[in-house]
Amino acid sequence: MADELVHYEVRRGIATITLDSPHNRNALSTRLRAELTDRLEAATADDAVRVVVLSHTGPVFCSGMDLKEAGGASAGEQGVNEFPAILERIWTSPKPVVARLAGPARAGGVGLVAACDIAVAVDTATFAFSEVRIGVVPAVISVTVLPRLLPRAAHELFLTGETFAAPRAVAVGLINSAVPAEELDAEVTRYADMLALGAPTALAATKRMLREPRSSDLGEVFADMLELSAKHFGGPEGQEGIAAFVEKRAASWVPRD
């Protein structure tokens, strides 16, 4: 629909969710949050969707919470109260999520980027944890950002609010790749196509494995990982993948043109 703030499209197993509120730099307004939540739920529920791409229109990926809405509201009325559920939906999505940034991200927008499994930005994009400069704390986004950032960089960037460029974002672990603008879509497609080669259940299980804490007991960890590995080797996807490899054909889950 022309008046929606978040668009949704599925092609070749890839769902593209596009933030389209350029008038306020794709700020996380009440309406945008609601529509983004709906689109994420739709992608999760659709068995035809293998990979999700989070994109945007306009020059800014996302500027964070809508400060015009936040002004004058009490703690219990702040839109940030709804934000953890959005970040958790992306972080725990059984389907890989790729962030596509053709422009800057700030504050909550950086939290969205960090929640995604893979993030690709133009090399001119900039980032900032600007919260302390307006008297607030980057608390909610720290849940997704801190697992990505090098600890020393996290202290520096959270405390100073300094703007940093895409190459630095790659160096500190926030994004995977920074490319010239004319190469952005090709780079996003490259990642999405690679992700679509993975088996759906195996991808979901791998995502769970990556985010779950591990015991300090090495023997216990090996036992758990052996159980997980054997389960998937002997499962229907594992057996289909092995057969496809032996028969030199694409596995049944690989999207067809």
Backbone as JSON, one array per atom type, in Angstrom:
{
  "sequence": "MADELVHYEVRRGIATITLDSPHNRNALSTRLRAELTDRLEAATADDAVRVVVLSHTGPVFCSGMDLKEAGGASAGEQGVNEFPAILERIWTSPKPVVARLAGPARAGGVGLVAACDIAVAVDTATFAFSEVRIGVVPAVISVTVLPRLLPRAAHELFLTGETFAAPRAVAVGLINSAVPAEELDAEVTRYADMLALGAPTALAATKRMLREPRSSDLGEVFADMLELSAKHFGGPEGQEGIAAFVEKRAASWVPRD",
  "N": [[0.83, -1.19, 0.0], [0.41, 2.28, -0.69], [0.49, 4.09, 1.41], [1.74, 2.86, 3.53], [4.32, 2.43, 6.0], [6.22, 0.51, 6.18], [7.32, -1.75, 3.92], [6.71, -4.93, 2.3], [7.97, -7.69, 0.6], [8.27, -10.69, -1.26], [10.55, -12.64, -2.98], [11.9, -15.32, -4.77], [12.32, -16.78, -2.4], [13.37, -14.91, -0.7], [12.59, -12.52, 1.62], [11.99, -9.14, 1.55], [12.08, -6.5, 3.71], [11.18, -3.25, 3.96], [11.95, -0.18, 5.3], [10.13, 2.74, 5.09], [9.95, 5.65, 5.67], [10.98, 8.27, 5.08], [10.65, 10.97, 5.68], [11.07, 11.41, 8.38], [13.54, 10.37, 8.73], [13.37, 7.6, 8.84], [12.68, 7.07, 11.5], [11.9, 5.34, 14.55], [8.93, 5.33, 14.95], [5.65, 5.11, 16.49], [3.84, 3.99, 14.65], [5.58, 2.96, 12.66], [6.99, 1.06, 14.16], [4.94, -0.76, 14.77], [4.2, -1.69, 12.21], [6.62, -2.76, 11.32], [6.94, -4.85, 13.15], [4.75, -6.46, 12.39], [5.54, -7.19, 9.78], [7.89, -8.61, 10.24], [6.86, -10.77, 11.67], [5.28, -11.9, 9.68], [7.23, -12.77, 7.85], [8.53, -14.68, 9.39], [6.52, -16.58, 9.73], [6.02, -17.56, 7.19], [6.61, -20.27, 5.26], [7.78, -20.27, 2.79], [9.66, -18.32, 2.83], [13.06, -17.91, 3.08], [15.22, -16.3, 3.69], [15.66, -13.1, 5.2], [15.73, -9.71, 4.3], [16.53, -6.62, 5.58], [15.8, -3.46, 4.72], [15.77, -0.06, 3.39], [14.25, 3.09, 2.4], [15.18, 6.36, 1.18], [17.8, 8.63, 2.44], [18.73, 7.79, 4.94], [19.24, 4.98, 7.01], [18.1, 4.27, 9.58], [17.15, 6.41, 12.16], [16.81, 5.97, 14.83], [14.84, 6.04, 17.9], [11.72, 7.8, 17.7], [12.01, 10.99, 18.47], [10.29, 13.12, 18.68], [7.88, 11.98, 19.41], [8.7, 10.95, 21.82], [9.16, 13.11, 23.49], [7.89, 14.66, 26.37], [6.54, 12.42, 27.25], [5.91, 9.99, 29.81], [7.98, 7.61, 31.66], [6.7, 5.11, 31.49], [5.22, 5.44, 29.21], [6.85, 5.59, 27.05], [7.98, 4.91, 23.74], [10.14, 3.25, 23.51], [9.7, 1.12, 25.13], [8.5, -0.85, 23.62], [10.47, -1.69, 21.98], [12.38, -3.76, 22.68], [11.06, -6.18, 22.01], [11.02, -6.13, 19.24], [13.75, -6.17, 18.56], [14.41, -8.64, 19.69], [12.83, -10.33, 18.13], [14.14, -10.2, 15.67], [16.74, -11.04, 16.39], [16.3, -13.66, 17.34], [15.1, -14.85, 15.21], [14.28, -17.66, 13.22], [15.15, -17.63, 10.69], [17.81, -16.41, 8.69], [18.78, -12.98, 8.91], [19.48, -10.15, 7.01], [20.96, -7.01, 7.06], [20.6, -4.12, 5.09], [22.25, -1.29, 4.34], [22.05, 1.79, 2.96], [22.76, 4.16, 3.89], [23.24, 6.27, 6.85], [23.08, 5.06, 10.3], [21.67, 5.47, 13.5], [21.76, 5.29, 17.06], [18.94, 3.6, 18.15], [18.62, 2.6, 15.59], [21.12, 1.52, 15.06], [20.98, -0.54, 16.83], [19.11, -2.18, 15.56], [20.63, -2.95, 13.32], [22.68, -4.4, 14.57], [21.22, -6.51, 15.59], [20.66, -8.05, 13.39], [21.81, -10.89, 11.49], [23.75, -10.62, 9.53], [25.3, -7.74, 8.21], [25.42, -5.24, 5.77], [26.85, -2.35, 4.42], [26.98, 0.81, 2.69], [30.12, 2.31, 1.9], [30.22, 4.91, 2.69], [28.48, 5.24, 4.75], [27.56, 6.2, 8.09], [27.79, 5.81, 11.68], [26.5, 6.02, 15.03], [26.33, 5.99, 18.56], [24.35, 7.83, 19.93], [23.02, 8.38, 22.26], [23.91, 9.22, 24.91], [24.46, 11.87, 24.5], [22.07, 13.15, 24.41], [21.13, 12.81, 26.87], [20.23, 10.25, 27.56], [20.39, 6.62, 27.87], [22.11, 4.04, 26.13], [20.7, 1.54, 26.54], [18.76, -0.57, 25.93], [19.51, -1.27, 23.3], [22.02, -2.21, 23.81], [21.87, -4.89, 24.33], [21.82, -6.27, 21.91], [23.95, -5.06, 20.61], [26.39, -5.2, 22.15], [27.31, -7.95, 22.06], [28.4, -7.94, 19.54], [30.4, -5.96, 19.31], [33.9, -5.14, 19.77], [35.2, -5.13, 23.07], [36.72, -2.85, 24.06], [36.21, -0.95, 22.09], [33.46, -0.71, 22.41], [33.18, 0.58, 24.9], [34.41, 3.04, 24.31], [32.81, 4.05, 22.13], [30.15, 3.99, 23.05], [30.31, 5.69, 25.27], [31.35, 8.14, 24.35], [29.72, 8.86, 22.21], [30.57, 9.39, 19.7], [30.63, 9.9, 16.16], [31.18, 7.39, 13.77], [32.76, 5.86, 10.93], [31.85, 3.6, 8.2], [34.03, 1.77, 7.52], [35.34, 1.6, 10.03], [33.26, 0.52, 11.49], [33.19, -2.04, 10.42], [35.69, -2.93, 11.3], [35.4, -3.03, 14.09], [33.48, -4.93, 14.42], [30.76, -4.45, 14.07], [29.43, -4.38, 11.57], [29.44, -6.46, 8.59], [30.45, -5.91, 6.05], [31.62, -3.22, 4.02], [30.93, -1.37, 1.25], [31.33, 0.22, -2.02], [28.69, 2.41, -3.16], [27.53, 1.61, -5.59], [27.91, -1.09, -5.53], [26.42, -2.14, -3.54], [23.84, -3.49, -3.64], [24.5, -5.8, -5.04], [26.26, -7.0, -3.26], [24.61, -7.49, -1.04], [22.82, -9.28, -2.24], [24.6, -11.33, -2.81], [25.22, -12.33, -0.24], [22.61, -13.05, 0.62], [21.9, -15.01, -1.28], [23.82, -16.98, -0.71], [23.06, -17.67, 1.9], [20.56, -18.76, 1.39], [21.18, -21.23, 0.4], [21.52, -22.86, 2.52], [20.06, -25.38, 4.63], [16.74, -25.07, 5.9], [15.97, -25.94, 8.6], [18.46, -26.6, 9.62], [19.76, -24.13, 9.49], [18.22, -22.65, 11.34], [18.76, -24.1, 13.67], [21.5, -23.72, 13.85], [21.62, -20.96, 14.26], [20.45, -20.85, 16.83], [22.39, -22.29, 18.25], [24.58, -20.56, 18.03], [23.82, -18.37, 19.59], [23.33, -19.31, 22.16], [24.43, -19.62, 25.55], [27.39, -21.31, 26.73], [28.44, -24.12, 28.68], [31.06, -24.19, 31.15], [32.24, -26.56, 31.37], [34.06, -28.6, 29.45], [33.7, -31.24, 28.54], [30.94, -31.56, 28.84], [30.02, -29.69, 27.02], [30.98, -30.77, 24.59], [29.48, -33.14, 24.57], [26.86, -32.16, 24.33], [27.06, -30.87, 21.84], [27.72, -32.99, 20.19], [25.38, -34.51, 20.32], [23.62, -32.72, 19.06], [24.81, -32.54, 16.51], [24.77, -35.23, 15.55], [22.01, -35.66, 15.51], [21.2, -34.01, 13.39], [22.74, -34.97, 11.26], [21.56, -37.47, 10.95], [18.97, -36.77, 10.43], [16.12, -35.79, 8.31], [16.81, -33.55, 6.67], [19.62, -33.6, 6.75], [20.14, -36.14, 5.61], [19.03, -35.73, 3.05], [20.71, -33.67, 2.16], [23.2, -34.98, 2.1], [22.67, -36.94, 0.17], [22.18, -35.29, -2.05], [24.7, -34.16, -2.38], [26.26, -36.42, -3.03], [24.99, -37.21, -5.38], [25.47, -35.07, -6.96], [23.75, -32.8, -7.28], [21.4, -30.07, -6.77], [20.22, -29.5, -3.47], [16.96, -30.26, -2.12], [15.86, -28.05, -0.86], [16.94, -25.77, -1.94], [16.27, -22.66, -3.38], [14.45, -22.32, -6.43], [14.75, -20.65, -9.58]],
  "CA": [[0.0, 0.0, 0.0], [1.21, 3.48, -0.85], [0.61, 4.86, 2.64], [2.38, 2.1, 4.59], [5.67, 2.87, 6.34], [7.12, -0.64, 6.06], [6.88, -2.59, 2.8], [7.06, -6.35, 2.41], [7.96, -8.35, -0.71], [8.98, -11.97, -1.27], [10.98, -13.14, -4.29], [12.9, -16.39, -4.72], [12.58, -17.19, -1.04], [13.96, -13.8, 0.07], [11.62, -11.49, 2.01], [12.6, -7.83, 1.77], [11.3, -5.6, 4.56], [11.75, -1.94, 3.65], [11.51, 0.99, 6.07], [9.83, 3.79, 4.12], [9.49, 6.84, 6.37], [12.14, 9.17, 4.93], [10.39, 12.32, 6.19], [11.66, 11.53, 9.71], [14.77, 9.56, 8.68], [12.99, 6.24, 9.24], [12.65, 6.96, 12.96], [11.08, 4.25, 15.07], [7.68, 5.88, 15.45], [4.65, 4.12, 16.91], [3.31, 3.3, 13.47], [6.63, 2.17, 12.01], [7.26, -0.1, 15.01], [3.84, -1.72, 14.62], [4.27, -2.3, 10.88], [7.83, -3.58, 11.28], [6.62, -6.06, 13.89], [3.87, -7.28, 11.54], [6.31, -7.73, 8.64], [8.8, -9.64, 10.77], [6.04, -11.94, 11.98], [4.88, -12.5, 8.4], [8.38, -13.48, 7.3], [8.78, -15.86, 10.22], [5.44, -17.56, 9.57], [5.92, -18.0, 5.8], [7.58, -21.33, 4.98], [8.45, -19.98, 1.53], [10.73, -17.35, 3.09], [14.28, -18.54, 3.55], [16.13, -15.25, 4.16], [15.02, -11.79, 5.33], [16.6, -8.55, 4.1], [15.98, -5.4, 6.17], [16.32, -2.37, 3.89], [15.15, 1.24, 3.65], [14.26, 4.13, 1.39], [15.72, 7.61, 1.68], [19.24, 8.67, 2.68], [19.09, 7.3, 6.28], [18.69, 3.66, 7.32], [17.19, 4.47, 10.72], [17.72, 7.41, 13.08], [16.52, 5.61, 16.21], [13.49, 6.3, 18.38], [11.12, 9.06, 17.27], [12.15, 11.87, 19.62], [9.09, 13.98, 18.79], [6.91, 11.21, 20.19], [9.24, 10.69, 23.15], [9.1, 14.32, 24.29], [6.71, 14.85, 27.2], [5.95, 11.15, 27.68], [6.49, 9.41, 31.01], [8.76, 6.39, 31.42], [5.81, 4.02, 31.08], [4.58, 5.74, 27.93], [7.86, 5.72, 26.01], [7.96, 3.9, 22.68], [11.25, 2.31, 23.68], [9.2, -0.08, 25.83], [8.13, -1.84, 22.62], [11.61, -1.99, 21.12], [13.01, -5.06, 22.92], [10.38, -7.27, 21.29], [11.44, -6.08, 17.84], [15.13, -6.65, 18.49], [14.41, -10.07, 19.99], [12.26, -11.04, 16.99], [15.2, -10.3, 14.66], [17.85, -11.81, 16.96], [15.93, -15.07, 17.49], [14.44, -15.34, 14.0], [14.87, -18.91, 12.73], [15.66, -17.36, 9.34], [18.86, -15.39, 8.72], [18.36, -11.62, 8.57], [20.58, -9.34, 6.47], [20.69, -5.58, 7.04], [21.14, -3.41, 3.92], [22.31, 0.13, 4.7], [22.52, 2.72, 1.94], [22.99, 5.42, 4.58], [23.6, 6.2, 8.26], [22.24, 4.52, 11.37], [21.95, 6.09, 14.79], [21.06, 4.84, 18.27], [18.13, 2.41, 17.95], [18.89, 2.07, 14.26], [22.3, 0.66, 15.18], [20.5, -1.75, 17.5], [18.53, -3.04, 14.51], [21.74, -3.49, 12.53], [23.37, -5.4, 15.37], [20.35, -7.68, 15.78], [20.69, -8.87, 12.18], [22.91, -11.84, 11.42], [24.75, -10.06, 8.62], [25.01, -6.35, 7.88], [26.21, -4.68, 4.67], [26.6, -0.92, 4.31], [27.82, 1.58, 1.77], [31.31, 2.73, 2.63], [30.04, 6.28, 3.18], [27.54, 5.24, 5.87], [28.13, 6.48, 9.4], [27.09, 5.22, 12.82], [26.77, 6.68, 16.31], [25.5, 5.74, 19.73], [24.21, 9.24, 20.3], [22.13, 8.48, 23.4], [24.41, 10.0, 26.05], [24.49, 13.29, 24.15], [20.75, 13.74, 24.66], [20.77, 12.52, 28.25], [19.65, 8.92, 27.77], [21.36, 5.52, 27.94], [21.91, 3.02, 25.08], [20.52, 0.33, 27.35], [18.07, -1.65, 25.22], [20.29, -1.73, 22.15], [23.25, -2.88, 24.26], [21.64, -6.33, 24.34], [22.24, -6.8, 20.61], [25.2, -4.46, 20.14], [27.6, -5.61, 22.87], [27.89, -9.21, 21.55], [29.07, -7.71, 18.25], [31.52, -5.02, 19.37], [35.07, -5.35, 20.62], [34.91, -4.46, 24.34], [37.32, -1.52, 24.17], [35.47, -0.06, 21.19], [32.14, -0.48, 22.99], [33.32, 1.63, 25.92], [34.7, 4.3, 23.62], [31.73, 4.55, 21.27], [28.96, 4.23, 23.87], [30.52, 6.8, 26.2], [31.62, 9.41, 23.66], [28.7, 9.19, 21.23], [31.26, 9.84, 18.49], [30.24, 9.34, 14.87], [32.26, 6.62, 13.15], [32.48, 5.5, 9.55], [31.61, 2.18, 7.91], [35.22, 0.92, 7.69], [35.55, 1.35, 11.46], [32.2, -0.39, 11.91], [33.66, -3.38, 10.06], [36.85, -3.28, 12.13], [35.0, -3.33, 15.48], [32.56, -6.06, 14.42], [29.35, -4.07, 13.99], [28.92, -4.81, 10.26], [30.3, -7.43, 7.92], [31.04, -5.45, 4.8], [31.37, -1.84, 3.58], [31.21, -1.4, -0.18], [30.85, 1.39, -2.74], [27.23, 2.42, -3.34], [27.12, 0.86, -6.78], [28.08, -2.52, -5.28], [25.65, -2.52, -2.35], [22.81, -4.5, -3.9], [25.16, -7.05, -5.42], [26.82, -7.61, -2.04], [23.48, -8.02, -0.28], [22.35, -10.46, -2.97], [25.6, -12.4, -2.63], [24.99, -12.94, 1.08], [21.28, -13.67, 0.66], [21.94, -16.23, -2.08], [24.57, -17.99, 0.04], [22.24, -18.12, 3.02], [19.45, -19.57, 0.88], [21.68, -22.57, 0.12], [21.46, -23.64, 3.76], [18.78, -26.04, 4.93], [16.0, -24.24, 6.86], [16.08, -26.4, 9.99], [19.87, -26.5, 10.01], [20.05, -22.72, 9.72], [17.58, -22.26, 12.6], [19.5, -24.73, 14.77], [22.8, -23.07, 13.94], [21.41, -19.68, 14.91], [20.27, -21.11, 18.27], [23.68, -22.69, 18.8], [25.45, -19.39, 18.09], [23.43, -17.4, 20.61], [23.15, -19.9, 23.48], [25.65, -19.7, 26.37], [27.95, -22.66, 26.86], [28.97, -24.5, 29.98], [32.52, -24.15, 31.28], [32.67, -27.97, 31.36], [34.31, -28.94, 28.05], [33.08, -32.52, 28.23], [29.51, -31.33, 28.71], [29.8, -28.98, 25.76], [31.16, -31.72, 23.49], [28.35, -34.06, 24.58], [25.7, -31.45, 23.77], [27.28, -30.61, 20.41], [27.66, -34.29, 19.51], [23.96, -34.85, 20.2], [23.05, -31.85, 18.03], [25.37, -32.91, 15.22], [24.25, -36.54, 15.14], [20.59, -35.49, 15.21], [21.02, -33.43, 12.06], [23.3, -35.9, 10.27], [20.6, -38.54, 10.72], [17.65, -36.22, 10.16], [15.74, -35.73, 6.9], [17.59, -32.57, 5.91], [20.97, -34.11, 6.62], [20.17, -37.23, 4.64], [18.82, -35.15, 1.73], [21.92, -32.94, 1.79], [24.23, -35.96, 1.75], [22.29, -37.53, -1.12], [22.39, -34.28, -3.09], [26.14, -34.04, -2.59], [26.72, -37.63, -3.73], [24.38, -37.24, -6.72], [25.9, -33.85, -7.65], [22.56, -32.02, -7.62], [21.0, -29.13, -5.73], [19.35, -30.06, -2.45], [15.54, -29.94, -2.38], [15.47, -26.77, -0.25], [17.54, -24.63, -2.66], [15.23, -21.98, -4.19], [14.56, -22.37, -7.89], [14.38, -19.39, -10.24]],
  "C": [[0.87, 1.25, 0.0], [1.43, 4.21, 0.46], [1.27, 4.09, 3.77], [3.82, 2.58, 4.79], [6.69, 1.74, 6.25], [6.56, -1.56, 4.99], [7.4, -4.01, 2.97], [6.92, -7.0, 1.03], [8.76, -9.64, -0.61], [9.29, -12.36, -2.71], [12.06, -14.19, -4.09], [13.29, -16.76, -3.29], [13.19, -16.1, -0.17], [12.88, -12.75, 0.34], [12.38, -10.19, 2.26], [11.63, -6.95, 2.54], [11.94, -4.23, 4.45], [11.12, -0.85, 4.51], [11.32, 2.15, 5.09], [9.18, 4.98, 4.82], [10.59, 7.91, 6.3], [11.92, 10.56, 5.51], [10.95, 12.51, 7.6], [12.88, 10.61, 9.86], [14.52, 8.14, 9.2], [13.07, 6.04, 10.76], [11.65, 5.91, 13.39], [9.83, 4.82, 15.76], [6.74, 4.75, 15.85], [4.17, 3.3, 15.72], [4.37, 2.43, 12.8], [6.94, 0.93, 12.84], [6.19, -1.17, 14.82], [3.94, -2.44, 13.28], [5.5, -3.19, 10.75], [7.6, -4.9, 12.01], [5.76, -7.0, 13.05], [4.65, -7.94, 10.41], [7.28, -8.82, 9.1], [8.04, -10.92, 11.11], [5.62, -12.67, 10.71], [6.02, -13.32, 7.81], [8.67, -14.75, 8.08], [7.77, -16.96, 9.95], [5.39, -18.17, 8.17], [7.01, -19.03, 5.5], [8.33, -21.09, 3.68], [9.62, -19.03, 1.7], [11.92, -18.07, 3.7], [15.24, -17.56, 4.2], [15.34, -13.95, 4.23], [16.07, -10.71, 5.11], [15.88, -7.34, 4.67], [16.62, -4.21, 5.48], [15.59, -1.07, 4.22], [15.11, 2.08, 2.38], [14.87, 5.38, 2.01], [17.19, 7.51, 2.04], [19.69, 8.08, 4.02], [18.45, 5.94, 6.52], [17.67, 3.77, 8.45], [17.87, 5.39, 11.73], [17.45, 7.09, 14.54], [15.1, 5.94, 16.61], [13.01, 7.67, 17.9], [11.1, 10.01, 18.47], [10.97, 12.83, 19.76], [8.01, 13.27, 19.59], [7.38, 11.04, 21.64], [9.14, 11.91, 24.06], [7.79, 14.45, 25.05], [6.06, 13.57, 27.7], [6.65, 10.64, 28.94], [7.25, 8.14, 30.67], [7.89, 5.24, 30.92], [5.17, 4.22, 29.73], [5.57, 5.79, 26.77], [7.79, 4.57, 25.01], [9.07, 2.88, 22.81], [10.81, 1.05, 24.4], [8.83, -1.2, 24.86], [9.33, -2.35, 21.83], [12.27, -3.33, 21.41], [12.38, -6.2, 22.14], [10.78, -7.31, 19.83], [12.85, -6.62, 17.69], [15.2, -8.16, 18.75], [13.85, -10.87, 18.82], [13.31, -11.22, 15.89], [16.3, -11.24, 15.16], [17.54, -13.31, 17.0], [15.22, -15.63, 16.26], [15.08, -16.64, 13.55], [15.46, -18.75, 11.34], [16.71, -16.26, 9.4], [18.32, -14.04, 8.26], [19.59, -10.81, 8.17], [20.15, -7.88, 6.48], [21.36, -4.96, 5.82], [21.08, -1.91, 4.21], [22.89, 0.94, 3.55], [22.81, 4.08, 2.56], [23.21, 5.2, 6.06], [22.6, 5.47, 9.14], [22.66, 5.18, 12.67], [21.16, 5.37, 15.88], [20.27, 3.55, 18.02], [18.3, 1.79, 16.58], [20.11, 1.17, 14.25], [21.93, -0.64, 15.9], [19.87, -2.72, 16.52], [19.62, -3.72, 13.7], [22.42, -4.63, 13.29], [22.54, -6.66, 15.57], [20.37, -8.6, 14.58], [21.91, -9.78, 12.18], [24.07, -11.32, 10.59], [24.34, -8.64, 8.29], [25.98, -5.85, 6.82], [25.84, -3.21, 4.52], [27.45, -0.32, 3.2], [29.0, 2.12, 2.57], [31.25, 4.18, 3.11], [29.08, 6.36, 4.36], [28.28, 5.56, 7.17], [27.22, 5.93, 10.48], [27.4, 6.04, 14.06], [25.8, 6.17, 17.37], [25.33, 7.1, 20.4], [23.42, 9.46, 21.59], [22.66, 9.4, 24.5], [24.39, 11.5, 25.75], [23.12, 13.96, 24.27], [20.22, 13.33, 26.04], [20.1, 11.19, 28.49], [20.75, 7.87, 27.67], [21.08, 4.51, 26.84], [21.7, 1.64, 25.69], [19.91, -0.82, 26.56], [18.93, -2.18, 24.07], [21.57, -2.44, 22.57], [23.11, -4.4, 24.22], [22.07, -6.95, 23.02], [23.6, -6.27, 20.18], [26.43, -5.04, 20.83], [28.15, -6.97, 22.42], [28.64, -9.04, 20.24], [30.39, -6.96, 18.41], [32.7, -5.55, 20.18], [34.87, -4.55, 21.91], [35.48, -3.05, 24.45], [36.59, -0.52, 23.29], [34.09, 0.26, 21.75], [32.19, 0.62, 24.03], [33.53, 2.99, 25.26], [33.46, 4.87, 22.93], [30.45, 4.8, 22.04], [29.12, 5.49, 24.73], [30.73, 8.14, 25.51], [30.49, 9.83, 22.73], [29.29, 9.64, 19.9], [30.71, 9.15, 17.24], [31.43, 8.6, 14.27], [31.8, 6.08, 11.81], [32.36, 3.99, 9.36], [32.87, 1.32, 8.01], [35.54, 0.63, 9.16], [34.5, 0.38, 11.98], [32.54, -1.83, 11.56], [34.75, -3.83, 11.02], [36.45, -3.66, 13.55], [33.93, -4.4, 15.57], [31.1, -5.73, 14.29], [28.71, -4.52, 12.68], [29.91, -5.74, 9.61], [31.08, -6.86, 6.76], [30.65, -4.01, 4.53], [31.83, -1.74, 2.13], [30.79, -0.09, -0.83], [29.35, 1.27, -3.04], [26.78, 1.57, -4.51], [27.25, -0.65, -6.6], [27.19, -3.04, -4.15], [24.67, -3.65, -2.63], [23.41, -5.84, -4.29], [25.72, -7.77, -4.21], [25.72, -8.2, -1.16], [22.95, -9.3, -0.93], [23.3, -11.62, -2.8], [25.4, -13.1, -1.29], [23.66, -13.68, 1.12], [21.27, -14.99, -0.11], [22.72, -17.33, -1.37], [23.74, -18.55, 1.19], [21.11, -19.04, 2.57], [19.9, -20.99, 0.51], [21.63, -23.47, 1.35], [20.09, -24.25, 3.97], [18.05, -25.27, 6.03], [16.15, -24.67, 8.32], [17.5, -26.31, 10.49], [20.26, -25.06, 10.29], [19.47, -22.27, 11.07], [18.35, -22.85, 13.79], [20.87, -24.1, 14.95], [22.69, -21.71, 14.59], [21.22, -19.85, 16.42], [21.6, -21.46, 18.92], [24.6, -21.48, 18.99], [25.09, -18.45, 19.23], [23.31, -17.98, 22.01], [24.47, -19.94, 24.25], [26.11, -21.15, 26.51], [28.51, -22.89, 28.26], [30.49, -24.36, 29.97], [33.11, -25.56, 31.28], [32.81, -28.42, 29.91], [33.65, -30.25, 27.65], [31.58, -32.39, 28.03], [29.18, -30.64, 27.39], [29.93, -29.94, 24.59], [29.98, -32.7, 23.43], [27.11, -33.41, 23.97], [25.85, -31.24, 22.27], [27.26, -31.9, 19.6], [26.21, -34.7, 19.29], [23.31, -34.02, 19.09], [23.52, -32.26, 16.64], [24.79, -34.22, 14.7], [22.78, -36.46, 14.76], [20.38, -34.98, 13.8], [21.65, -34.28, 10.96], [22.26, -36.97, 9.92], [19.2, -38.06, 10.38], [17.36, -36.12, 8.68], [16.52, -34.71, 6.09], [19.02, -33.06, 5.7], [21.08, -35.21, 5.58], [19.93, -36.73, 3.21], [20.06, -34.41, 1.26], [23.04, -33.87, 1.38], [23.94, -36.59, 0.39], [22.52, -36.56, -2.26], [23.86, -34.12, -3.41], [26.66, -35.22, -3.41], [26.23, -37.64, -5.18], [24.69, -35.98, -7.54], [24.7, -33.05, -8.17], [22.27, -31.03, -6.51], [20.08, -29.83, -4.74], [17.92, -29.54, -2.65], [15.14, -28.57, -1.84], [16.04, -25.56, -0.99], [16.49, -23.98, -3.54], [15.51, -22.1, -5.67], [14.16, -21.01, -8.46], [12.95, -19.47, -10.75]]
}
